[in-house]
CSV table of C-alpha atoms in Angstrom, one decimal:
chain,number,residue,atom,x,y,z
A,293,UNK,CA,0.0,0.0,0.0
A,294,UNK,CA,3.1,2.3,0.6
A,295,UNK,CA,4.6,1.7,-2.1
A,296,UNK,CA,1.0,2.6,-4.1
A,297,UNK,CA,0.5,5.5,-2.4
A,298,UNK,CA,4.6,6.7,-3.2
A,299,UNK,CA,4.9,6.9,0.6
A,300,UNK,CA,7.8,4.2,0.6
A,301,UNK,CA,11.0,5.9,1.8
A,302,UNK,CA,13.2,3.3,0.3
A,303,UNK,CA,11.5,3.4,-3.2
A,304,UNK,CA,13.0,6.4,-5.8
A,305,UNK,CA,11.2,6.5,-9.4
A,306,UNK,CA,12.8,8.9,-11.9
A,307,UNK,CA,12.0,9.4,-15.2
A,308,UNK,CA,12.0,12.5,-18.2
A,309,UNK,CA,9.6,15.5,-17.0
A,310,UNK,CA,7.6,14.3,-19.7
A,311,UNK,CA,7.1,11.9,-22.6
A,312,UNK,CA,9.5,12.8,-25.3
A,313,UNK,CA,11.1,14.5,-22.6
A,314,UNK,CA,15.1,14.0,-21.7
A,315,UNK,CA,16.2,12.0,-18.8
A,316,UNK,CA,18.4,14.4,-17.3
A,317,UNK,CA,22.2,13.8,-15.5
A,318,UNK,CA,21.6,15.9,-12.3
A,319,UNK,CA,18.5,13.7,-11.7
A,320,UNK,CA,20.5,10.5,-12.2
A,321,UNK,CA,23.3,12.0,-9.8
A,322,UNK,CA,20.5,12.9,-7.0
A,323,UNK,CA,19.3,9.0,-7.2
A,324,UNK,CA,22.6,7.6,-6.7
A,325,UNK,CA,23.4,10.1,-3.9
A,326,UNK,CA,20.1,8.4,-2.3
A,327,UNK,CA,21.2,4.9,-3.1
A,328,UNK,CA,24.1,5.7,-1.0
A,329,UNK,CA,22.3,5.7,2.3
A,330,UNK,CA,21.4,2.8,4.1
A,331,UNK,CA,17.4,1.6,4.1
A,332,UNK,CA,15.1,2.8,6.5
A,333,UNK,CA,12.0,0.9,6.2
A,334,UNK,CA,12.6,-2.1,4.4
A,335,UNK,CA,16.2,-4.6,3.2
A,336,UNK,CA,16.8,-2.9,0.2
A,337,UNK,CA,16.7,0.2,-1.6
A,338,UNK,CA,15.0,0.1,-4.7
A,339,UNK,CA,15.5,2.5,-7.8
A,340,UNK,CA,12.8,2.3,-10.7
A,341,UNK,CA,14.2,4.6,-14.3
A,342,UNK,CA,11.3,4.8,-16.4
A,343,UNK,CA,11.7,5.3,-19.8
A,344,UNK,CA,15.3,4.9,-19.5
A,345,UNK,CA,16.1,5.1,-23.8
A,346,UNK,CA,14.9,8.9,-23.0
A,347,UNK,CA,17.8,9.5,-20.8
A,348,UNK,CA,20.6,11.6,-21.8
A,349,UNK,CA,23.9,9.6,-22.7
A,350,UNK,CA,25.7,11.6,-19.7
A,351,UNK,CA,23.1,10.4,-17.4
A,352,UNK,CA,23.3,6.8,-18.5
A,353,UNK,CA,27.0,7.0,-18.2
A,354,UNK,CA,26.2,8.5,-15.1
A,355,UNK,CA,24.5,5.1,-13.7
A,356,UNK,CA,27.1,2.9,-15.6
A,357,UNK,CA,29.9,2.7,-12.2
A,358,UNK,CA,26.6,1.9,-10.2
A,359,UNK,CA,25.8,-1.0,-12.4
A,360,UNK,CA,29.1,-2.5,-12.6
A,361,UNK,CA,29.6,-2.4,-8.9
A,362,UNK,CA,26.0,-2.3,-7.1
A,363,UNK,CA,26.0,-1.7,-3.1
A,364,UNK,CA,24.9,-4.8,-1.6
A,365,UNK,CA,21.5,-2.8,-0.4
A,366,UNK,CA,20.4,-1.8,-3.7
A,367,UNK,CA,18.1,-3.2,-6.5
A,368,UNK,CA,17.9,-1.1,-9.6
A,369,UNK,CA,15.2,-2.0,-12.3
A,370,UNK,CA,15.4,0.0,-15.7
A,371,UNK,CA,12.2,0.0,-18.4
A,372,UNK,CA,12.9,0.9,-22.2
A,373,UNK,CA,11.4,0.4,-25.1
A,374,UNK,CA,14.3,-2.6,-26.1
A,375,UNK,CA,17.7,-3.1,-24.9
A,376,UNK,CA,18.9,-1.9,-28.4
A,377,UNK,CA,17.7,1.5,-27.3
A,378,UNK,CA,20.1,1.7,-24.4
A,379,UNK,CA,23.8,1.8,-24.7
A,380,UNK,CA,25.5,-1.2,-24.9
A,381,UNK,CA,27.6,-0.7,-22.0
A,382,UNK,CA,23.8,-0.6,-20.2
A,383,UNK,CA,22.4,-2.9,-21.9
A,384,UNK,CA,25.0,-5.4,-21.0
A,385,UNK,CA,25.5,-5.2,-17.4
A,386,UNK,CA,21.4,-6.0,-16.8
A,387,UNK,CA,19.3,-8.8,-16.6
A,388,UNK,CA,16.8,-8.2,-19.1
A,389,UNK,CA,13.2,-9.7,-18.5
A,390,UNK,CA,10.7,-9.6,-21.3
A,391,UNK,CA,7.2,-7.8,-19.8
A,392,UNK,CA,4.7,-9.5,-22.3
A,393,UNK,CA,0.9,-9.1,-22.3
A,394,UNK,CA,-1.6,-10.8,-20.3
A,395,UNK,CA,-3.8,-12.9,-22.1
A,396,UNK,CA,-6.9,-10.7,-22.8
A,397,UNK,CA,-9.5,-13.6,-21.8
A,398,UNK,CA,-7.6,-14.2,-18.6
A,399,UNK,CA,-7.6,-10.3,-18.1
A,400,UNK,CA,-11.6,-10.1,-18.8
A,401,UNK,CA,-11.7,-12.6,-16.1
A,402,UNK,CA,-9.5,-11.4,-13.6
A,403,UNK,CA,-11.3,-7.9,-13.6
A,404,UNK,CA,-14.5,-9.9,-13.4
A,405,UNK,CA,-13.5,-11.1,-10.6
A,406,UNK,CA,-11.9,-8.4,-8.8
A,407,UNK,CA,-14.2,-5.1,-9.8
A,408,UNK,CA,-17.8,-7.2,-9.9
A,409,UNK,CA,-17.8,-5.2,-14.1
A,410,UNK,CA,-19.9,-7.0,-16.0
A,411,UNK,CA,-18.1,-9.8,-18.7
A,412,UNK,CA,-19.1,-7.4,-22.1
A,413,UNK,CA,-17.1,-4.6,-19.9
A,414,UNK,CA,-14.3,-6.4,-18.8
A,415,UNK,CA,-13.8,-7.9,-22.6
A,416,UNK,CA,-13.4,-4.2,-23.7
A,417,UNK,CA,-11.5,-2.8,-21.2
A,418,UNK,CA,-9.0,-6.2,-21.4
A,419,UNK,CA,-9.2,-5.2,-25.1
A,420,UNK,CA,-8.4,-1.8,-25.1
A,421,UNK,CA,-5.3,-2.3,-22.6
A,422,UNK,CA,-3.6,-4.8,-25.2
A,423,UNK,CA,-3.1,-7.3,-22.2
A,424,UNK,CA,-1.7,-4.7,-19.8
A,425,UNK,CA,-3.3,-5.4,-16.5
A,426,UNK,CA,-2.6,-1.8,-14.9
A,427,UNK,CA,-4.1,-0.3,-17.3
A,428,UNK,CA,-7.1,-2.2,-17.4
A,429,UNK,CA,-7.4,-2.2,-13.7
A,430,UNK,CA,-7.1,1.8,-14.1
A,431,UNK,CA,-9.9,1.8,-16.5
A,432,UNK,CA,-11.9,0.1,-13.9
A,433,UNK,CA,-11.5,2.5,-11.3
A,434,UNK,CA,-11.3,5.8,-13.5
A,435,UNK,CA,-14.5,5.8,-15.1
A,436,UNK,CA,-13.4,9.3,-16.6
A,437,UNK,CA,-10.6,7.8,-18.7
A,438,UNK,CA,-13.8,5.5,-20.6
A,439,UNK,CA,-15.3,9.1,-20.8
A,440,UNK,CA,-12.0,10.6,-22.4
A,441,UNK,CA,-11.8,7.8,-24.8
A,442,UNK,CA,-15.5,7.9,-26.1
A,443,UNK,CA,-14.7,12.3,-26.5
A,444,UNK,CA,-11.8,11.2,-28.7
A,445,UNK,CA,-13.4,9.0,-30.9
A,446,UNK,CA,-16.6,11.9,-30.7
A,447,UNK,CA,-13.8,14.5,-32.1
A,448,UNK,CA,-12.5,12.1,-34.5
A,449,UNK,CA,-15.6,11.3,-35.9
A,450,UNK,CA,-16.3,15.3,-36.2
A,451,UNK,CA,-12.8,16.0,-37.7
A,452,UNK,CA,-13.6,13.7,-40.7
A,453,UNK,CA,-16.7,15.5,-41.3
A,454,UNK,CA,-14.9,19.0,-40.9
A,455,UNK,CA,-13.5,21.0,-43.5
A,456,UNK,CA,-10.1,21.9,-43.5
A,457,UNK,CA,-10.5,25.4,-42.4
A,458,UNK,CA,-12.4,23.9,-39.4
A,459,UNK,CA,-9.3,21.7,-38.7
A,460,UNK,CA,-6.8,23.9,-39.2
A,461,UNK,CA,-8.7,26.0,-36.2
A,462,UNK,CA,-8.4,23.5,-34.1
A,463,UNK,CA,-4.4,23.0,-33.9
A,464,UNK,CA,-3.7,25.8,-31.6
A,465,UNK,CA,-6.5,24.3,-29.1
A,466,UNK,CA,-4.9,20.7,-29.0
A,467,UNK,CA,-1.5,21.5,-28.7
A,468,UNK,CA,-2.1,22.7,-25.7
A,469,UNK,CA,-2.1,20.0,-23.7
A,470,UNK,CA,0.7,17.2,-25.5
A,471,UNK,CA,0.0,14.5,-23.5
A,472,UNK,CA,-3.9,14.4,-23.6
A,473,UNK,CA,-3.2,15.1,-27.4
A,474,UNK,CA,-1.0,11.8,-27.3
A,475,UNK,CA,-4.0,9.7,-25.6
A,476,UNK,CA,-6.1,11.0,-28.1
A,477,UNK,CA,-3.9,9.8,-31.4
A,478,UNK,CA,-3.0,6.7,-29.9
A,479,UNK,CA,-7.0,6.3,-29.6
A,480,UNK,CA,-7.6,6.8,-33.1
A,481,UNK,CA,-4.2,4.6,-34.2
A,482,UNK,CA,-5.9,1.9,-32.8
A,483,UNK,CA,-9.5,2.2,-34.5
A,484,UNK,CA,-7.7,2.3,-37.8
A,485,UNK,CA,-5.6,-0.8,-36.7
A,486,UNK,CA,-8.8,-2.5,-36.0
A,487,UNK,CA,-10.1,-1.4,-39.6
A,488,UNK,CA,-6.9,-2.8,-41.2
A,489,UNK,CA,-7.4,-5.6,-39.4
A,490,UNK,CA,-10.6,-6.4,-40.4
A,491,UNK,CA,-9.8,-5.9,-43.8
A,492,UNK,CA,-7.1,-8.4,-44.1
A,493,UNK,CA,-9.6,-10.7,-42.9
A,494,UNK,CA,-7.2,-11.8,-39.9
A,495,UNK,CA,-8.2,-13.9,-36.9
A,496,UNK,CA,-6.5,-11.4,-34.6
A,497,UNK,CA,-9.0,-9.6,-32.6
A,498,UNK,CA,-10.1,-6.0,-32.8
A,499,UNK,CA,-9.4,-3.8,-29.8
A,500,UNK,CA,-12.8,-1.4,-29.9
A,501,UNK,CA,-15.1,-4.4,-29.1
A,502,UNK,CA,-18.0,-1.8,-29.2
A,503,UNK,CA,-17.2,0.5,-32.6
A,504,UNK,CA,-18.2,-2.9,-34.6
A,505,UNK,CA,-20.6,-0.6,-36.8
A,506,UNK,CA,-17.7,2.5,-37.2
A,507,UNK,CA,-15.0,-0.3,-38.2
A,508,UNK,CA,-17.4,-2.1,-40.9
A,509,UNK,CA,-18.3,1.6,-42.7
A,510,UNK,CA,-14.6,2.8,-42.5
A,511,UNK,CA,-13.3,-0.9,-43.7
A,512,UNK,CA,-16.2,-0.2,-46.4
A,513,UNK,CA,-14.9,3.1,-47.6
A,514,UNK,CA,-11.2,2.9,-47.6
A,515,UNK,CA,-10.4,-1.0,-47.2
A,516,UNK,CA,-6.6,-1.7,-46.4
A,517,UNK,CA,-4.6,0.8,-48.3
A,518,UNK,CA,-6.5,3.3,-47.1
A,519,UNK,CA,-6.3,2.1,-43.5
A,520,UNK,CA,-2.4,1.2,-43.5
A,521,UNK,CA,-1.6,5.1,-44.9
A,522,UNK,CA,-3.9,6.3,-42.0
A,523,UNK,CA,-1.8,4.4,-39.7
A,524,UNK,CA,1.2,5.6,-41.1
A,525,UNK,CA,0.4,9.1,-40.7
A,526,UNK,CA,-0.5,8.9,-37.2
A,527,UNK,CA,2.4,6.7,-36.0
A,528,UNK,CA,4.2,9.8,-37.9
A,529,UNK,CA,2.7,12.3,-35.9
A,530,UNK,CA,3.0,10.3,-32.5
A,531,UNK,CA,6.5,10.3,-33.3
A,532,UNK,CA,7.4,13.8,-33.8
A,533,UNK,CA,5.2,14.9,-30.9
A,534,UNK,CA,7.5,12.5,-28.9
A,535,UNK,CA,10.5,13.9,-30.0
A,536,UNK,CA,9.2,17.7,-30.0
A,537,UNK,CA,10.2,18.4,-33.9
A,538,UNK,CA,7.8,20.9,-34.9
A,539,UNK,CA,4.7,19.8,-33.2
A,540,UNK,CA,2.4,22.2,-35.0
A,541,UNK,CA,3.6,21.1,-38.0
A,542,UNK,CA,2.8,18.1,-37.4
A,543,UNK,CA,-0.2,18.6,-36.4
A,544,UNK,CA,-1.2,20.8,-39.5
A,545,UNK,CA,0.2,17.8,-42.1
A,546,UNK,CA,-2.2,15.1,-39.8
A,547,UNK,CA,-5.5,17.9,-40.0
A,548,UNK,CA,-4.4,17.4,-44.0
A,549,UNK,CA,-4.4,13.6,-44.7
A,550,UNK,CA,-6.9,13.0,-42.6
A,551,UNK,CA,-9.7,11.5,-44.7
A,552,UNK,CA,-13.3,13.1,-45.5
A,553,UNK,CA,-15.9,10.8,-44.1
A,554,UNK,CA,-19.7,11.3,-43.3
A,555,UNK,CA,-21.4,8.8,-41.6
């Protein structure tokens, strides 16, 4: 409960100030001063970097004498996208463990079991985490993140109906908050997943359980090439958001290729 509440004294988390964001050296240094000290509460203490392939390479350096020669009292667990985005002299001095997703039906289950949600709700939400038990648990218990998802696909929904004028008004309002903007693409990358999905004709299942109707009509009017060069262009725009080159830009070339769609 301590250490959900971030009330553990012996547990440091450091990450980038945001995502996209630069892991920096000084914060690096001010963890390992605080791995110096002793444990108060518990045997060990424990340092979490999140994110670590968005660290500076001073401040990975920074951590390298740490990992080759560890205090005896300390436990240090790194999360990156892959080992290959680390440096090698990282990479190669950890114990690398493979997170993989839950399987969705077990998921739907657990939260069954857990939150009393009813099975058609549990489905989506195992669904729309892609396995990821936290987030599904979070769903759960945040009914306002459901709420934020069904805006999103609300807005998307509007934007291919809009002109481009009407789009291009928009940009100054979204940018304004880069990590809600984020949520929001990643939302519509995966209901154009789904639609390429479904028109490949694959047995993997689609992650918006409940858009059945919205996939079928996109599927109908742009089919797989459509769907693969809308999936492009978001994964494009995801990308430079993360790494903060020209955002608005961006932004502006996305309110462009989106499609023109009334349903």
């Amino acid at each position: 409960m301590q250490i959900e509440r971030m009330s553990f004294s012996d547990l440091s988390i450091i990450q980038a100030d945001q995502v996209g964001g630069t892991l920096r050296v000084d914060q690096v240094r001010e963890l390992l001063h605080s791995l110096a000290l002793m444990p108060y509460e518990g045997k060990y203490r424990i340092a979490v970097l999140l994110r670590f392939e968005e660290a500076h390479p001073s401040a990975m350096n920074a951590l390298l004498k740490t990992l080759e020669e560890p205090p005896a009292q300390v436990v240090i667990a790194i999360t990156a996208e892959s080992a290959e985005s680390l440096l090698p002299t990282i990479a190669s001095r950890c114990e690398i463990l493979r997170l993989r997703p839950m399987p969705v039906m077990d998921l739907s289950q657990g939260l069954q079991r857990m939150k009393g949600i009813p099975p058609q709700t549990a489905d989506l939400y195992a669904h729309l985490s892609g396995g990821r038990p936290g987030i599904a648990l979070r769903m759960a218990d945040n009914p306002e993140l459901v709420e934020s998802r069904k805006m999103w696909l609300e807005f998307h929904k509007h934007l291919l109906a809009a002109s481009r004028r009407e789009r291009f008004s928009l940009v100054e309002d979204l940018l304004k908050d880069r990590d809600y903007l984020r949520e929001g693409l990643r939302i519509w990358l995966s209901l154009w997943r789904d639609v390429m999905l479904v028109s490949l004709k694959t047995r993997v299942s689609v992650v918006n359980l409940d858009l059945e109707e919205v996939i079928t009509r996109l599927v109908d009017q742009f089919g797989q090439e459509g769907s693969v060069q809308k999936i492009a262009i978001l994964e494009k725009t995801i990308t430079l958001l993360d790494r903060n080159i020209n955002p608005r830009l961006a932004l502006e070339v996305l309110m462009l290729d989106l499609p023109s769609f009334v349903e």
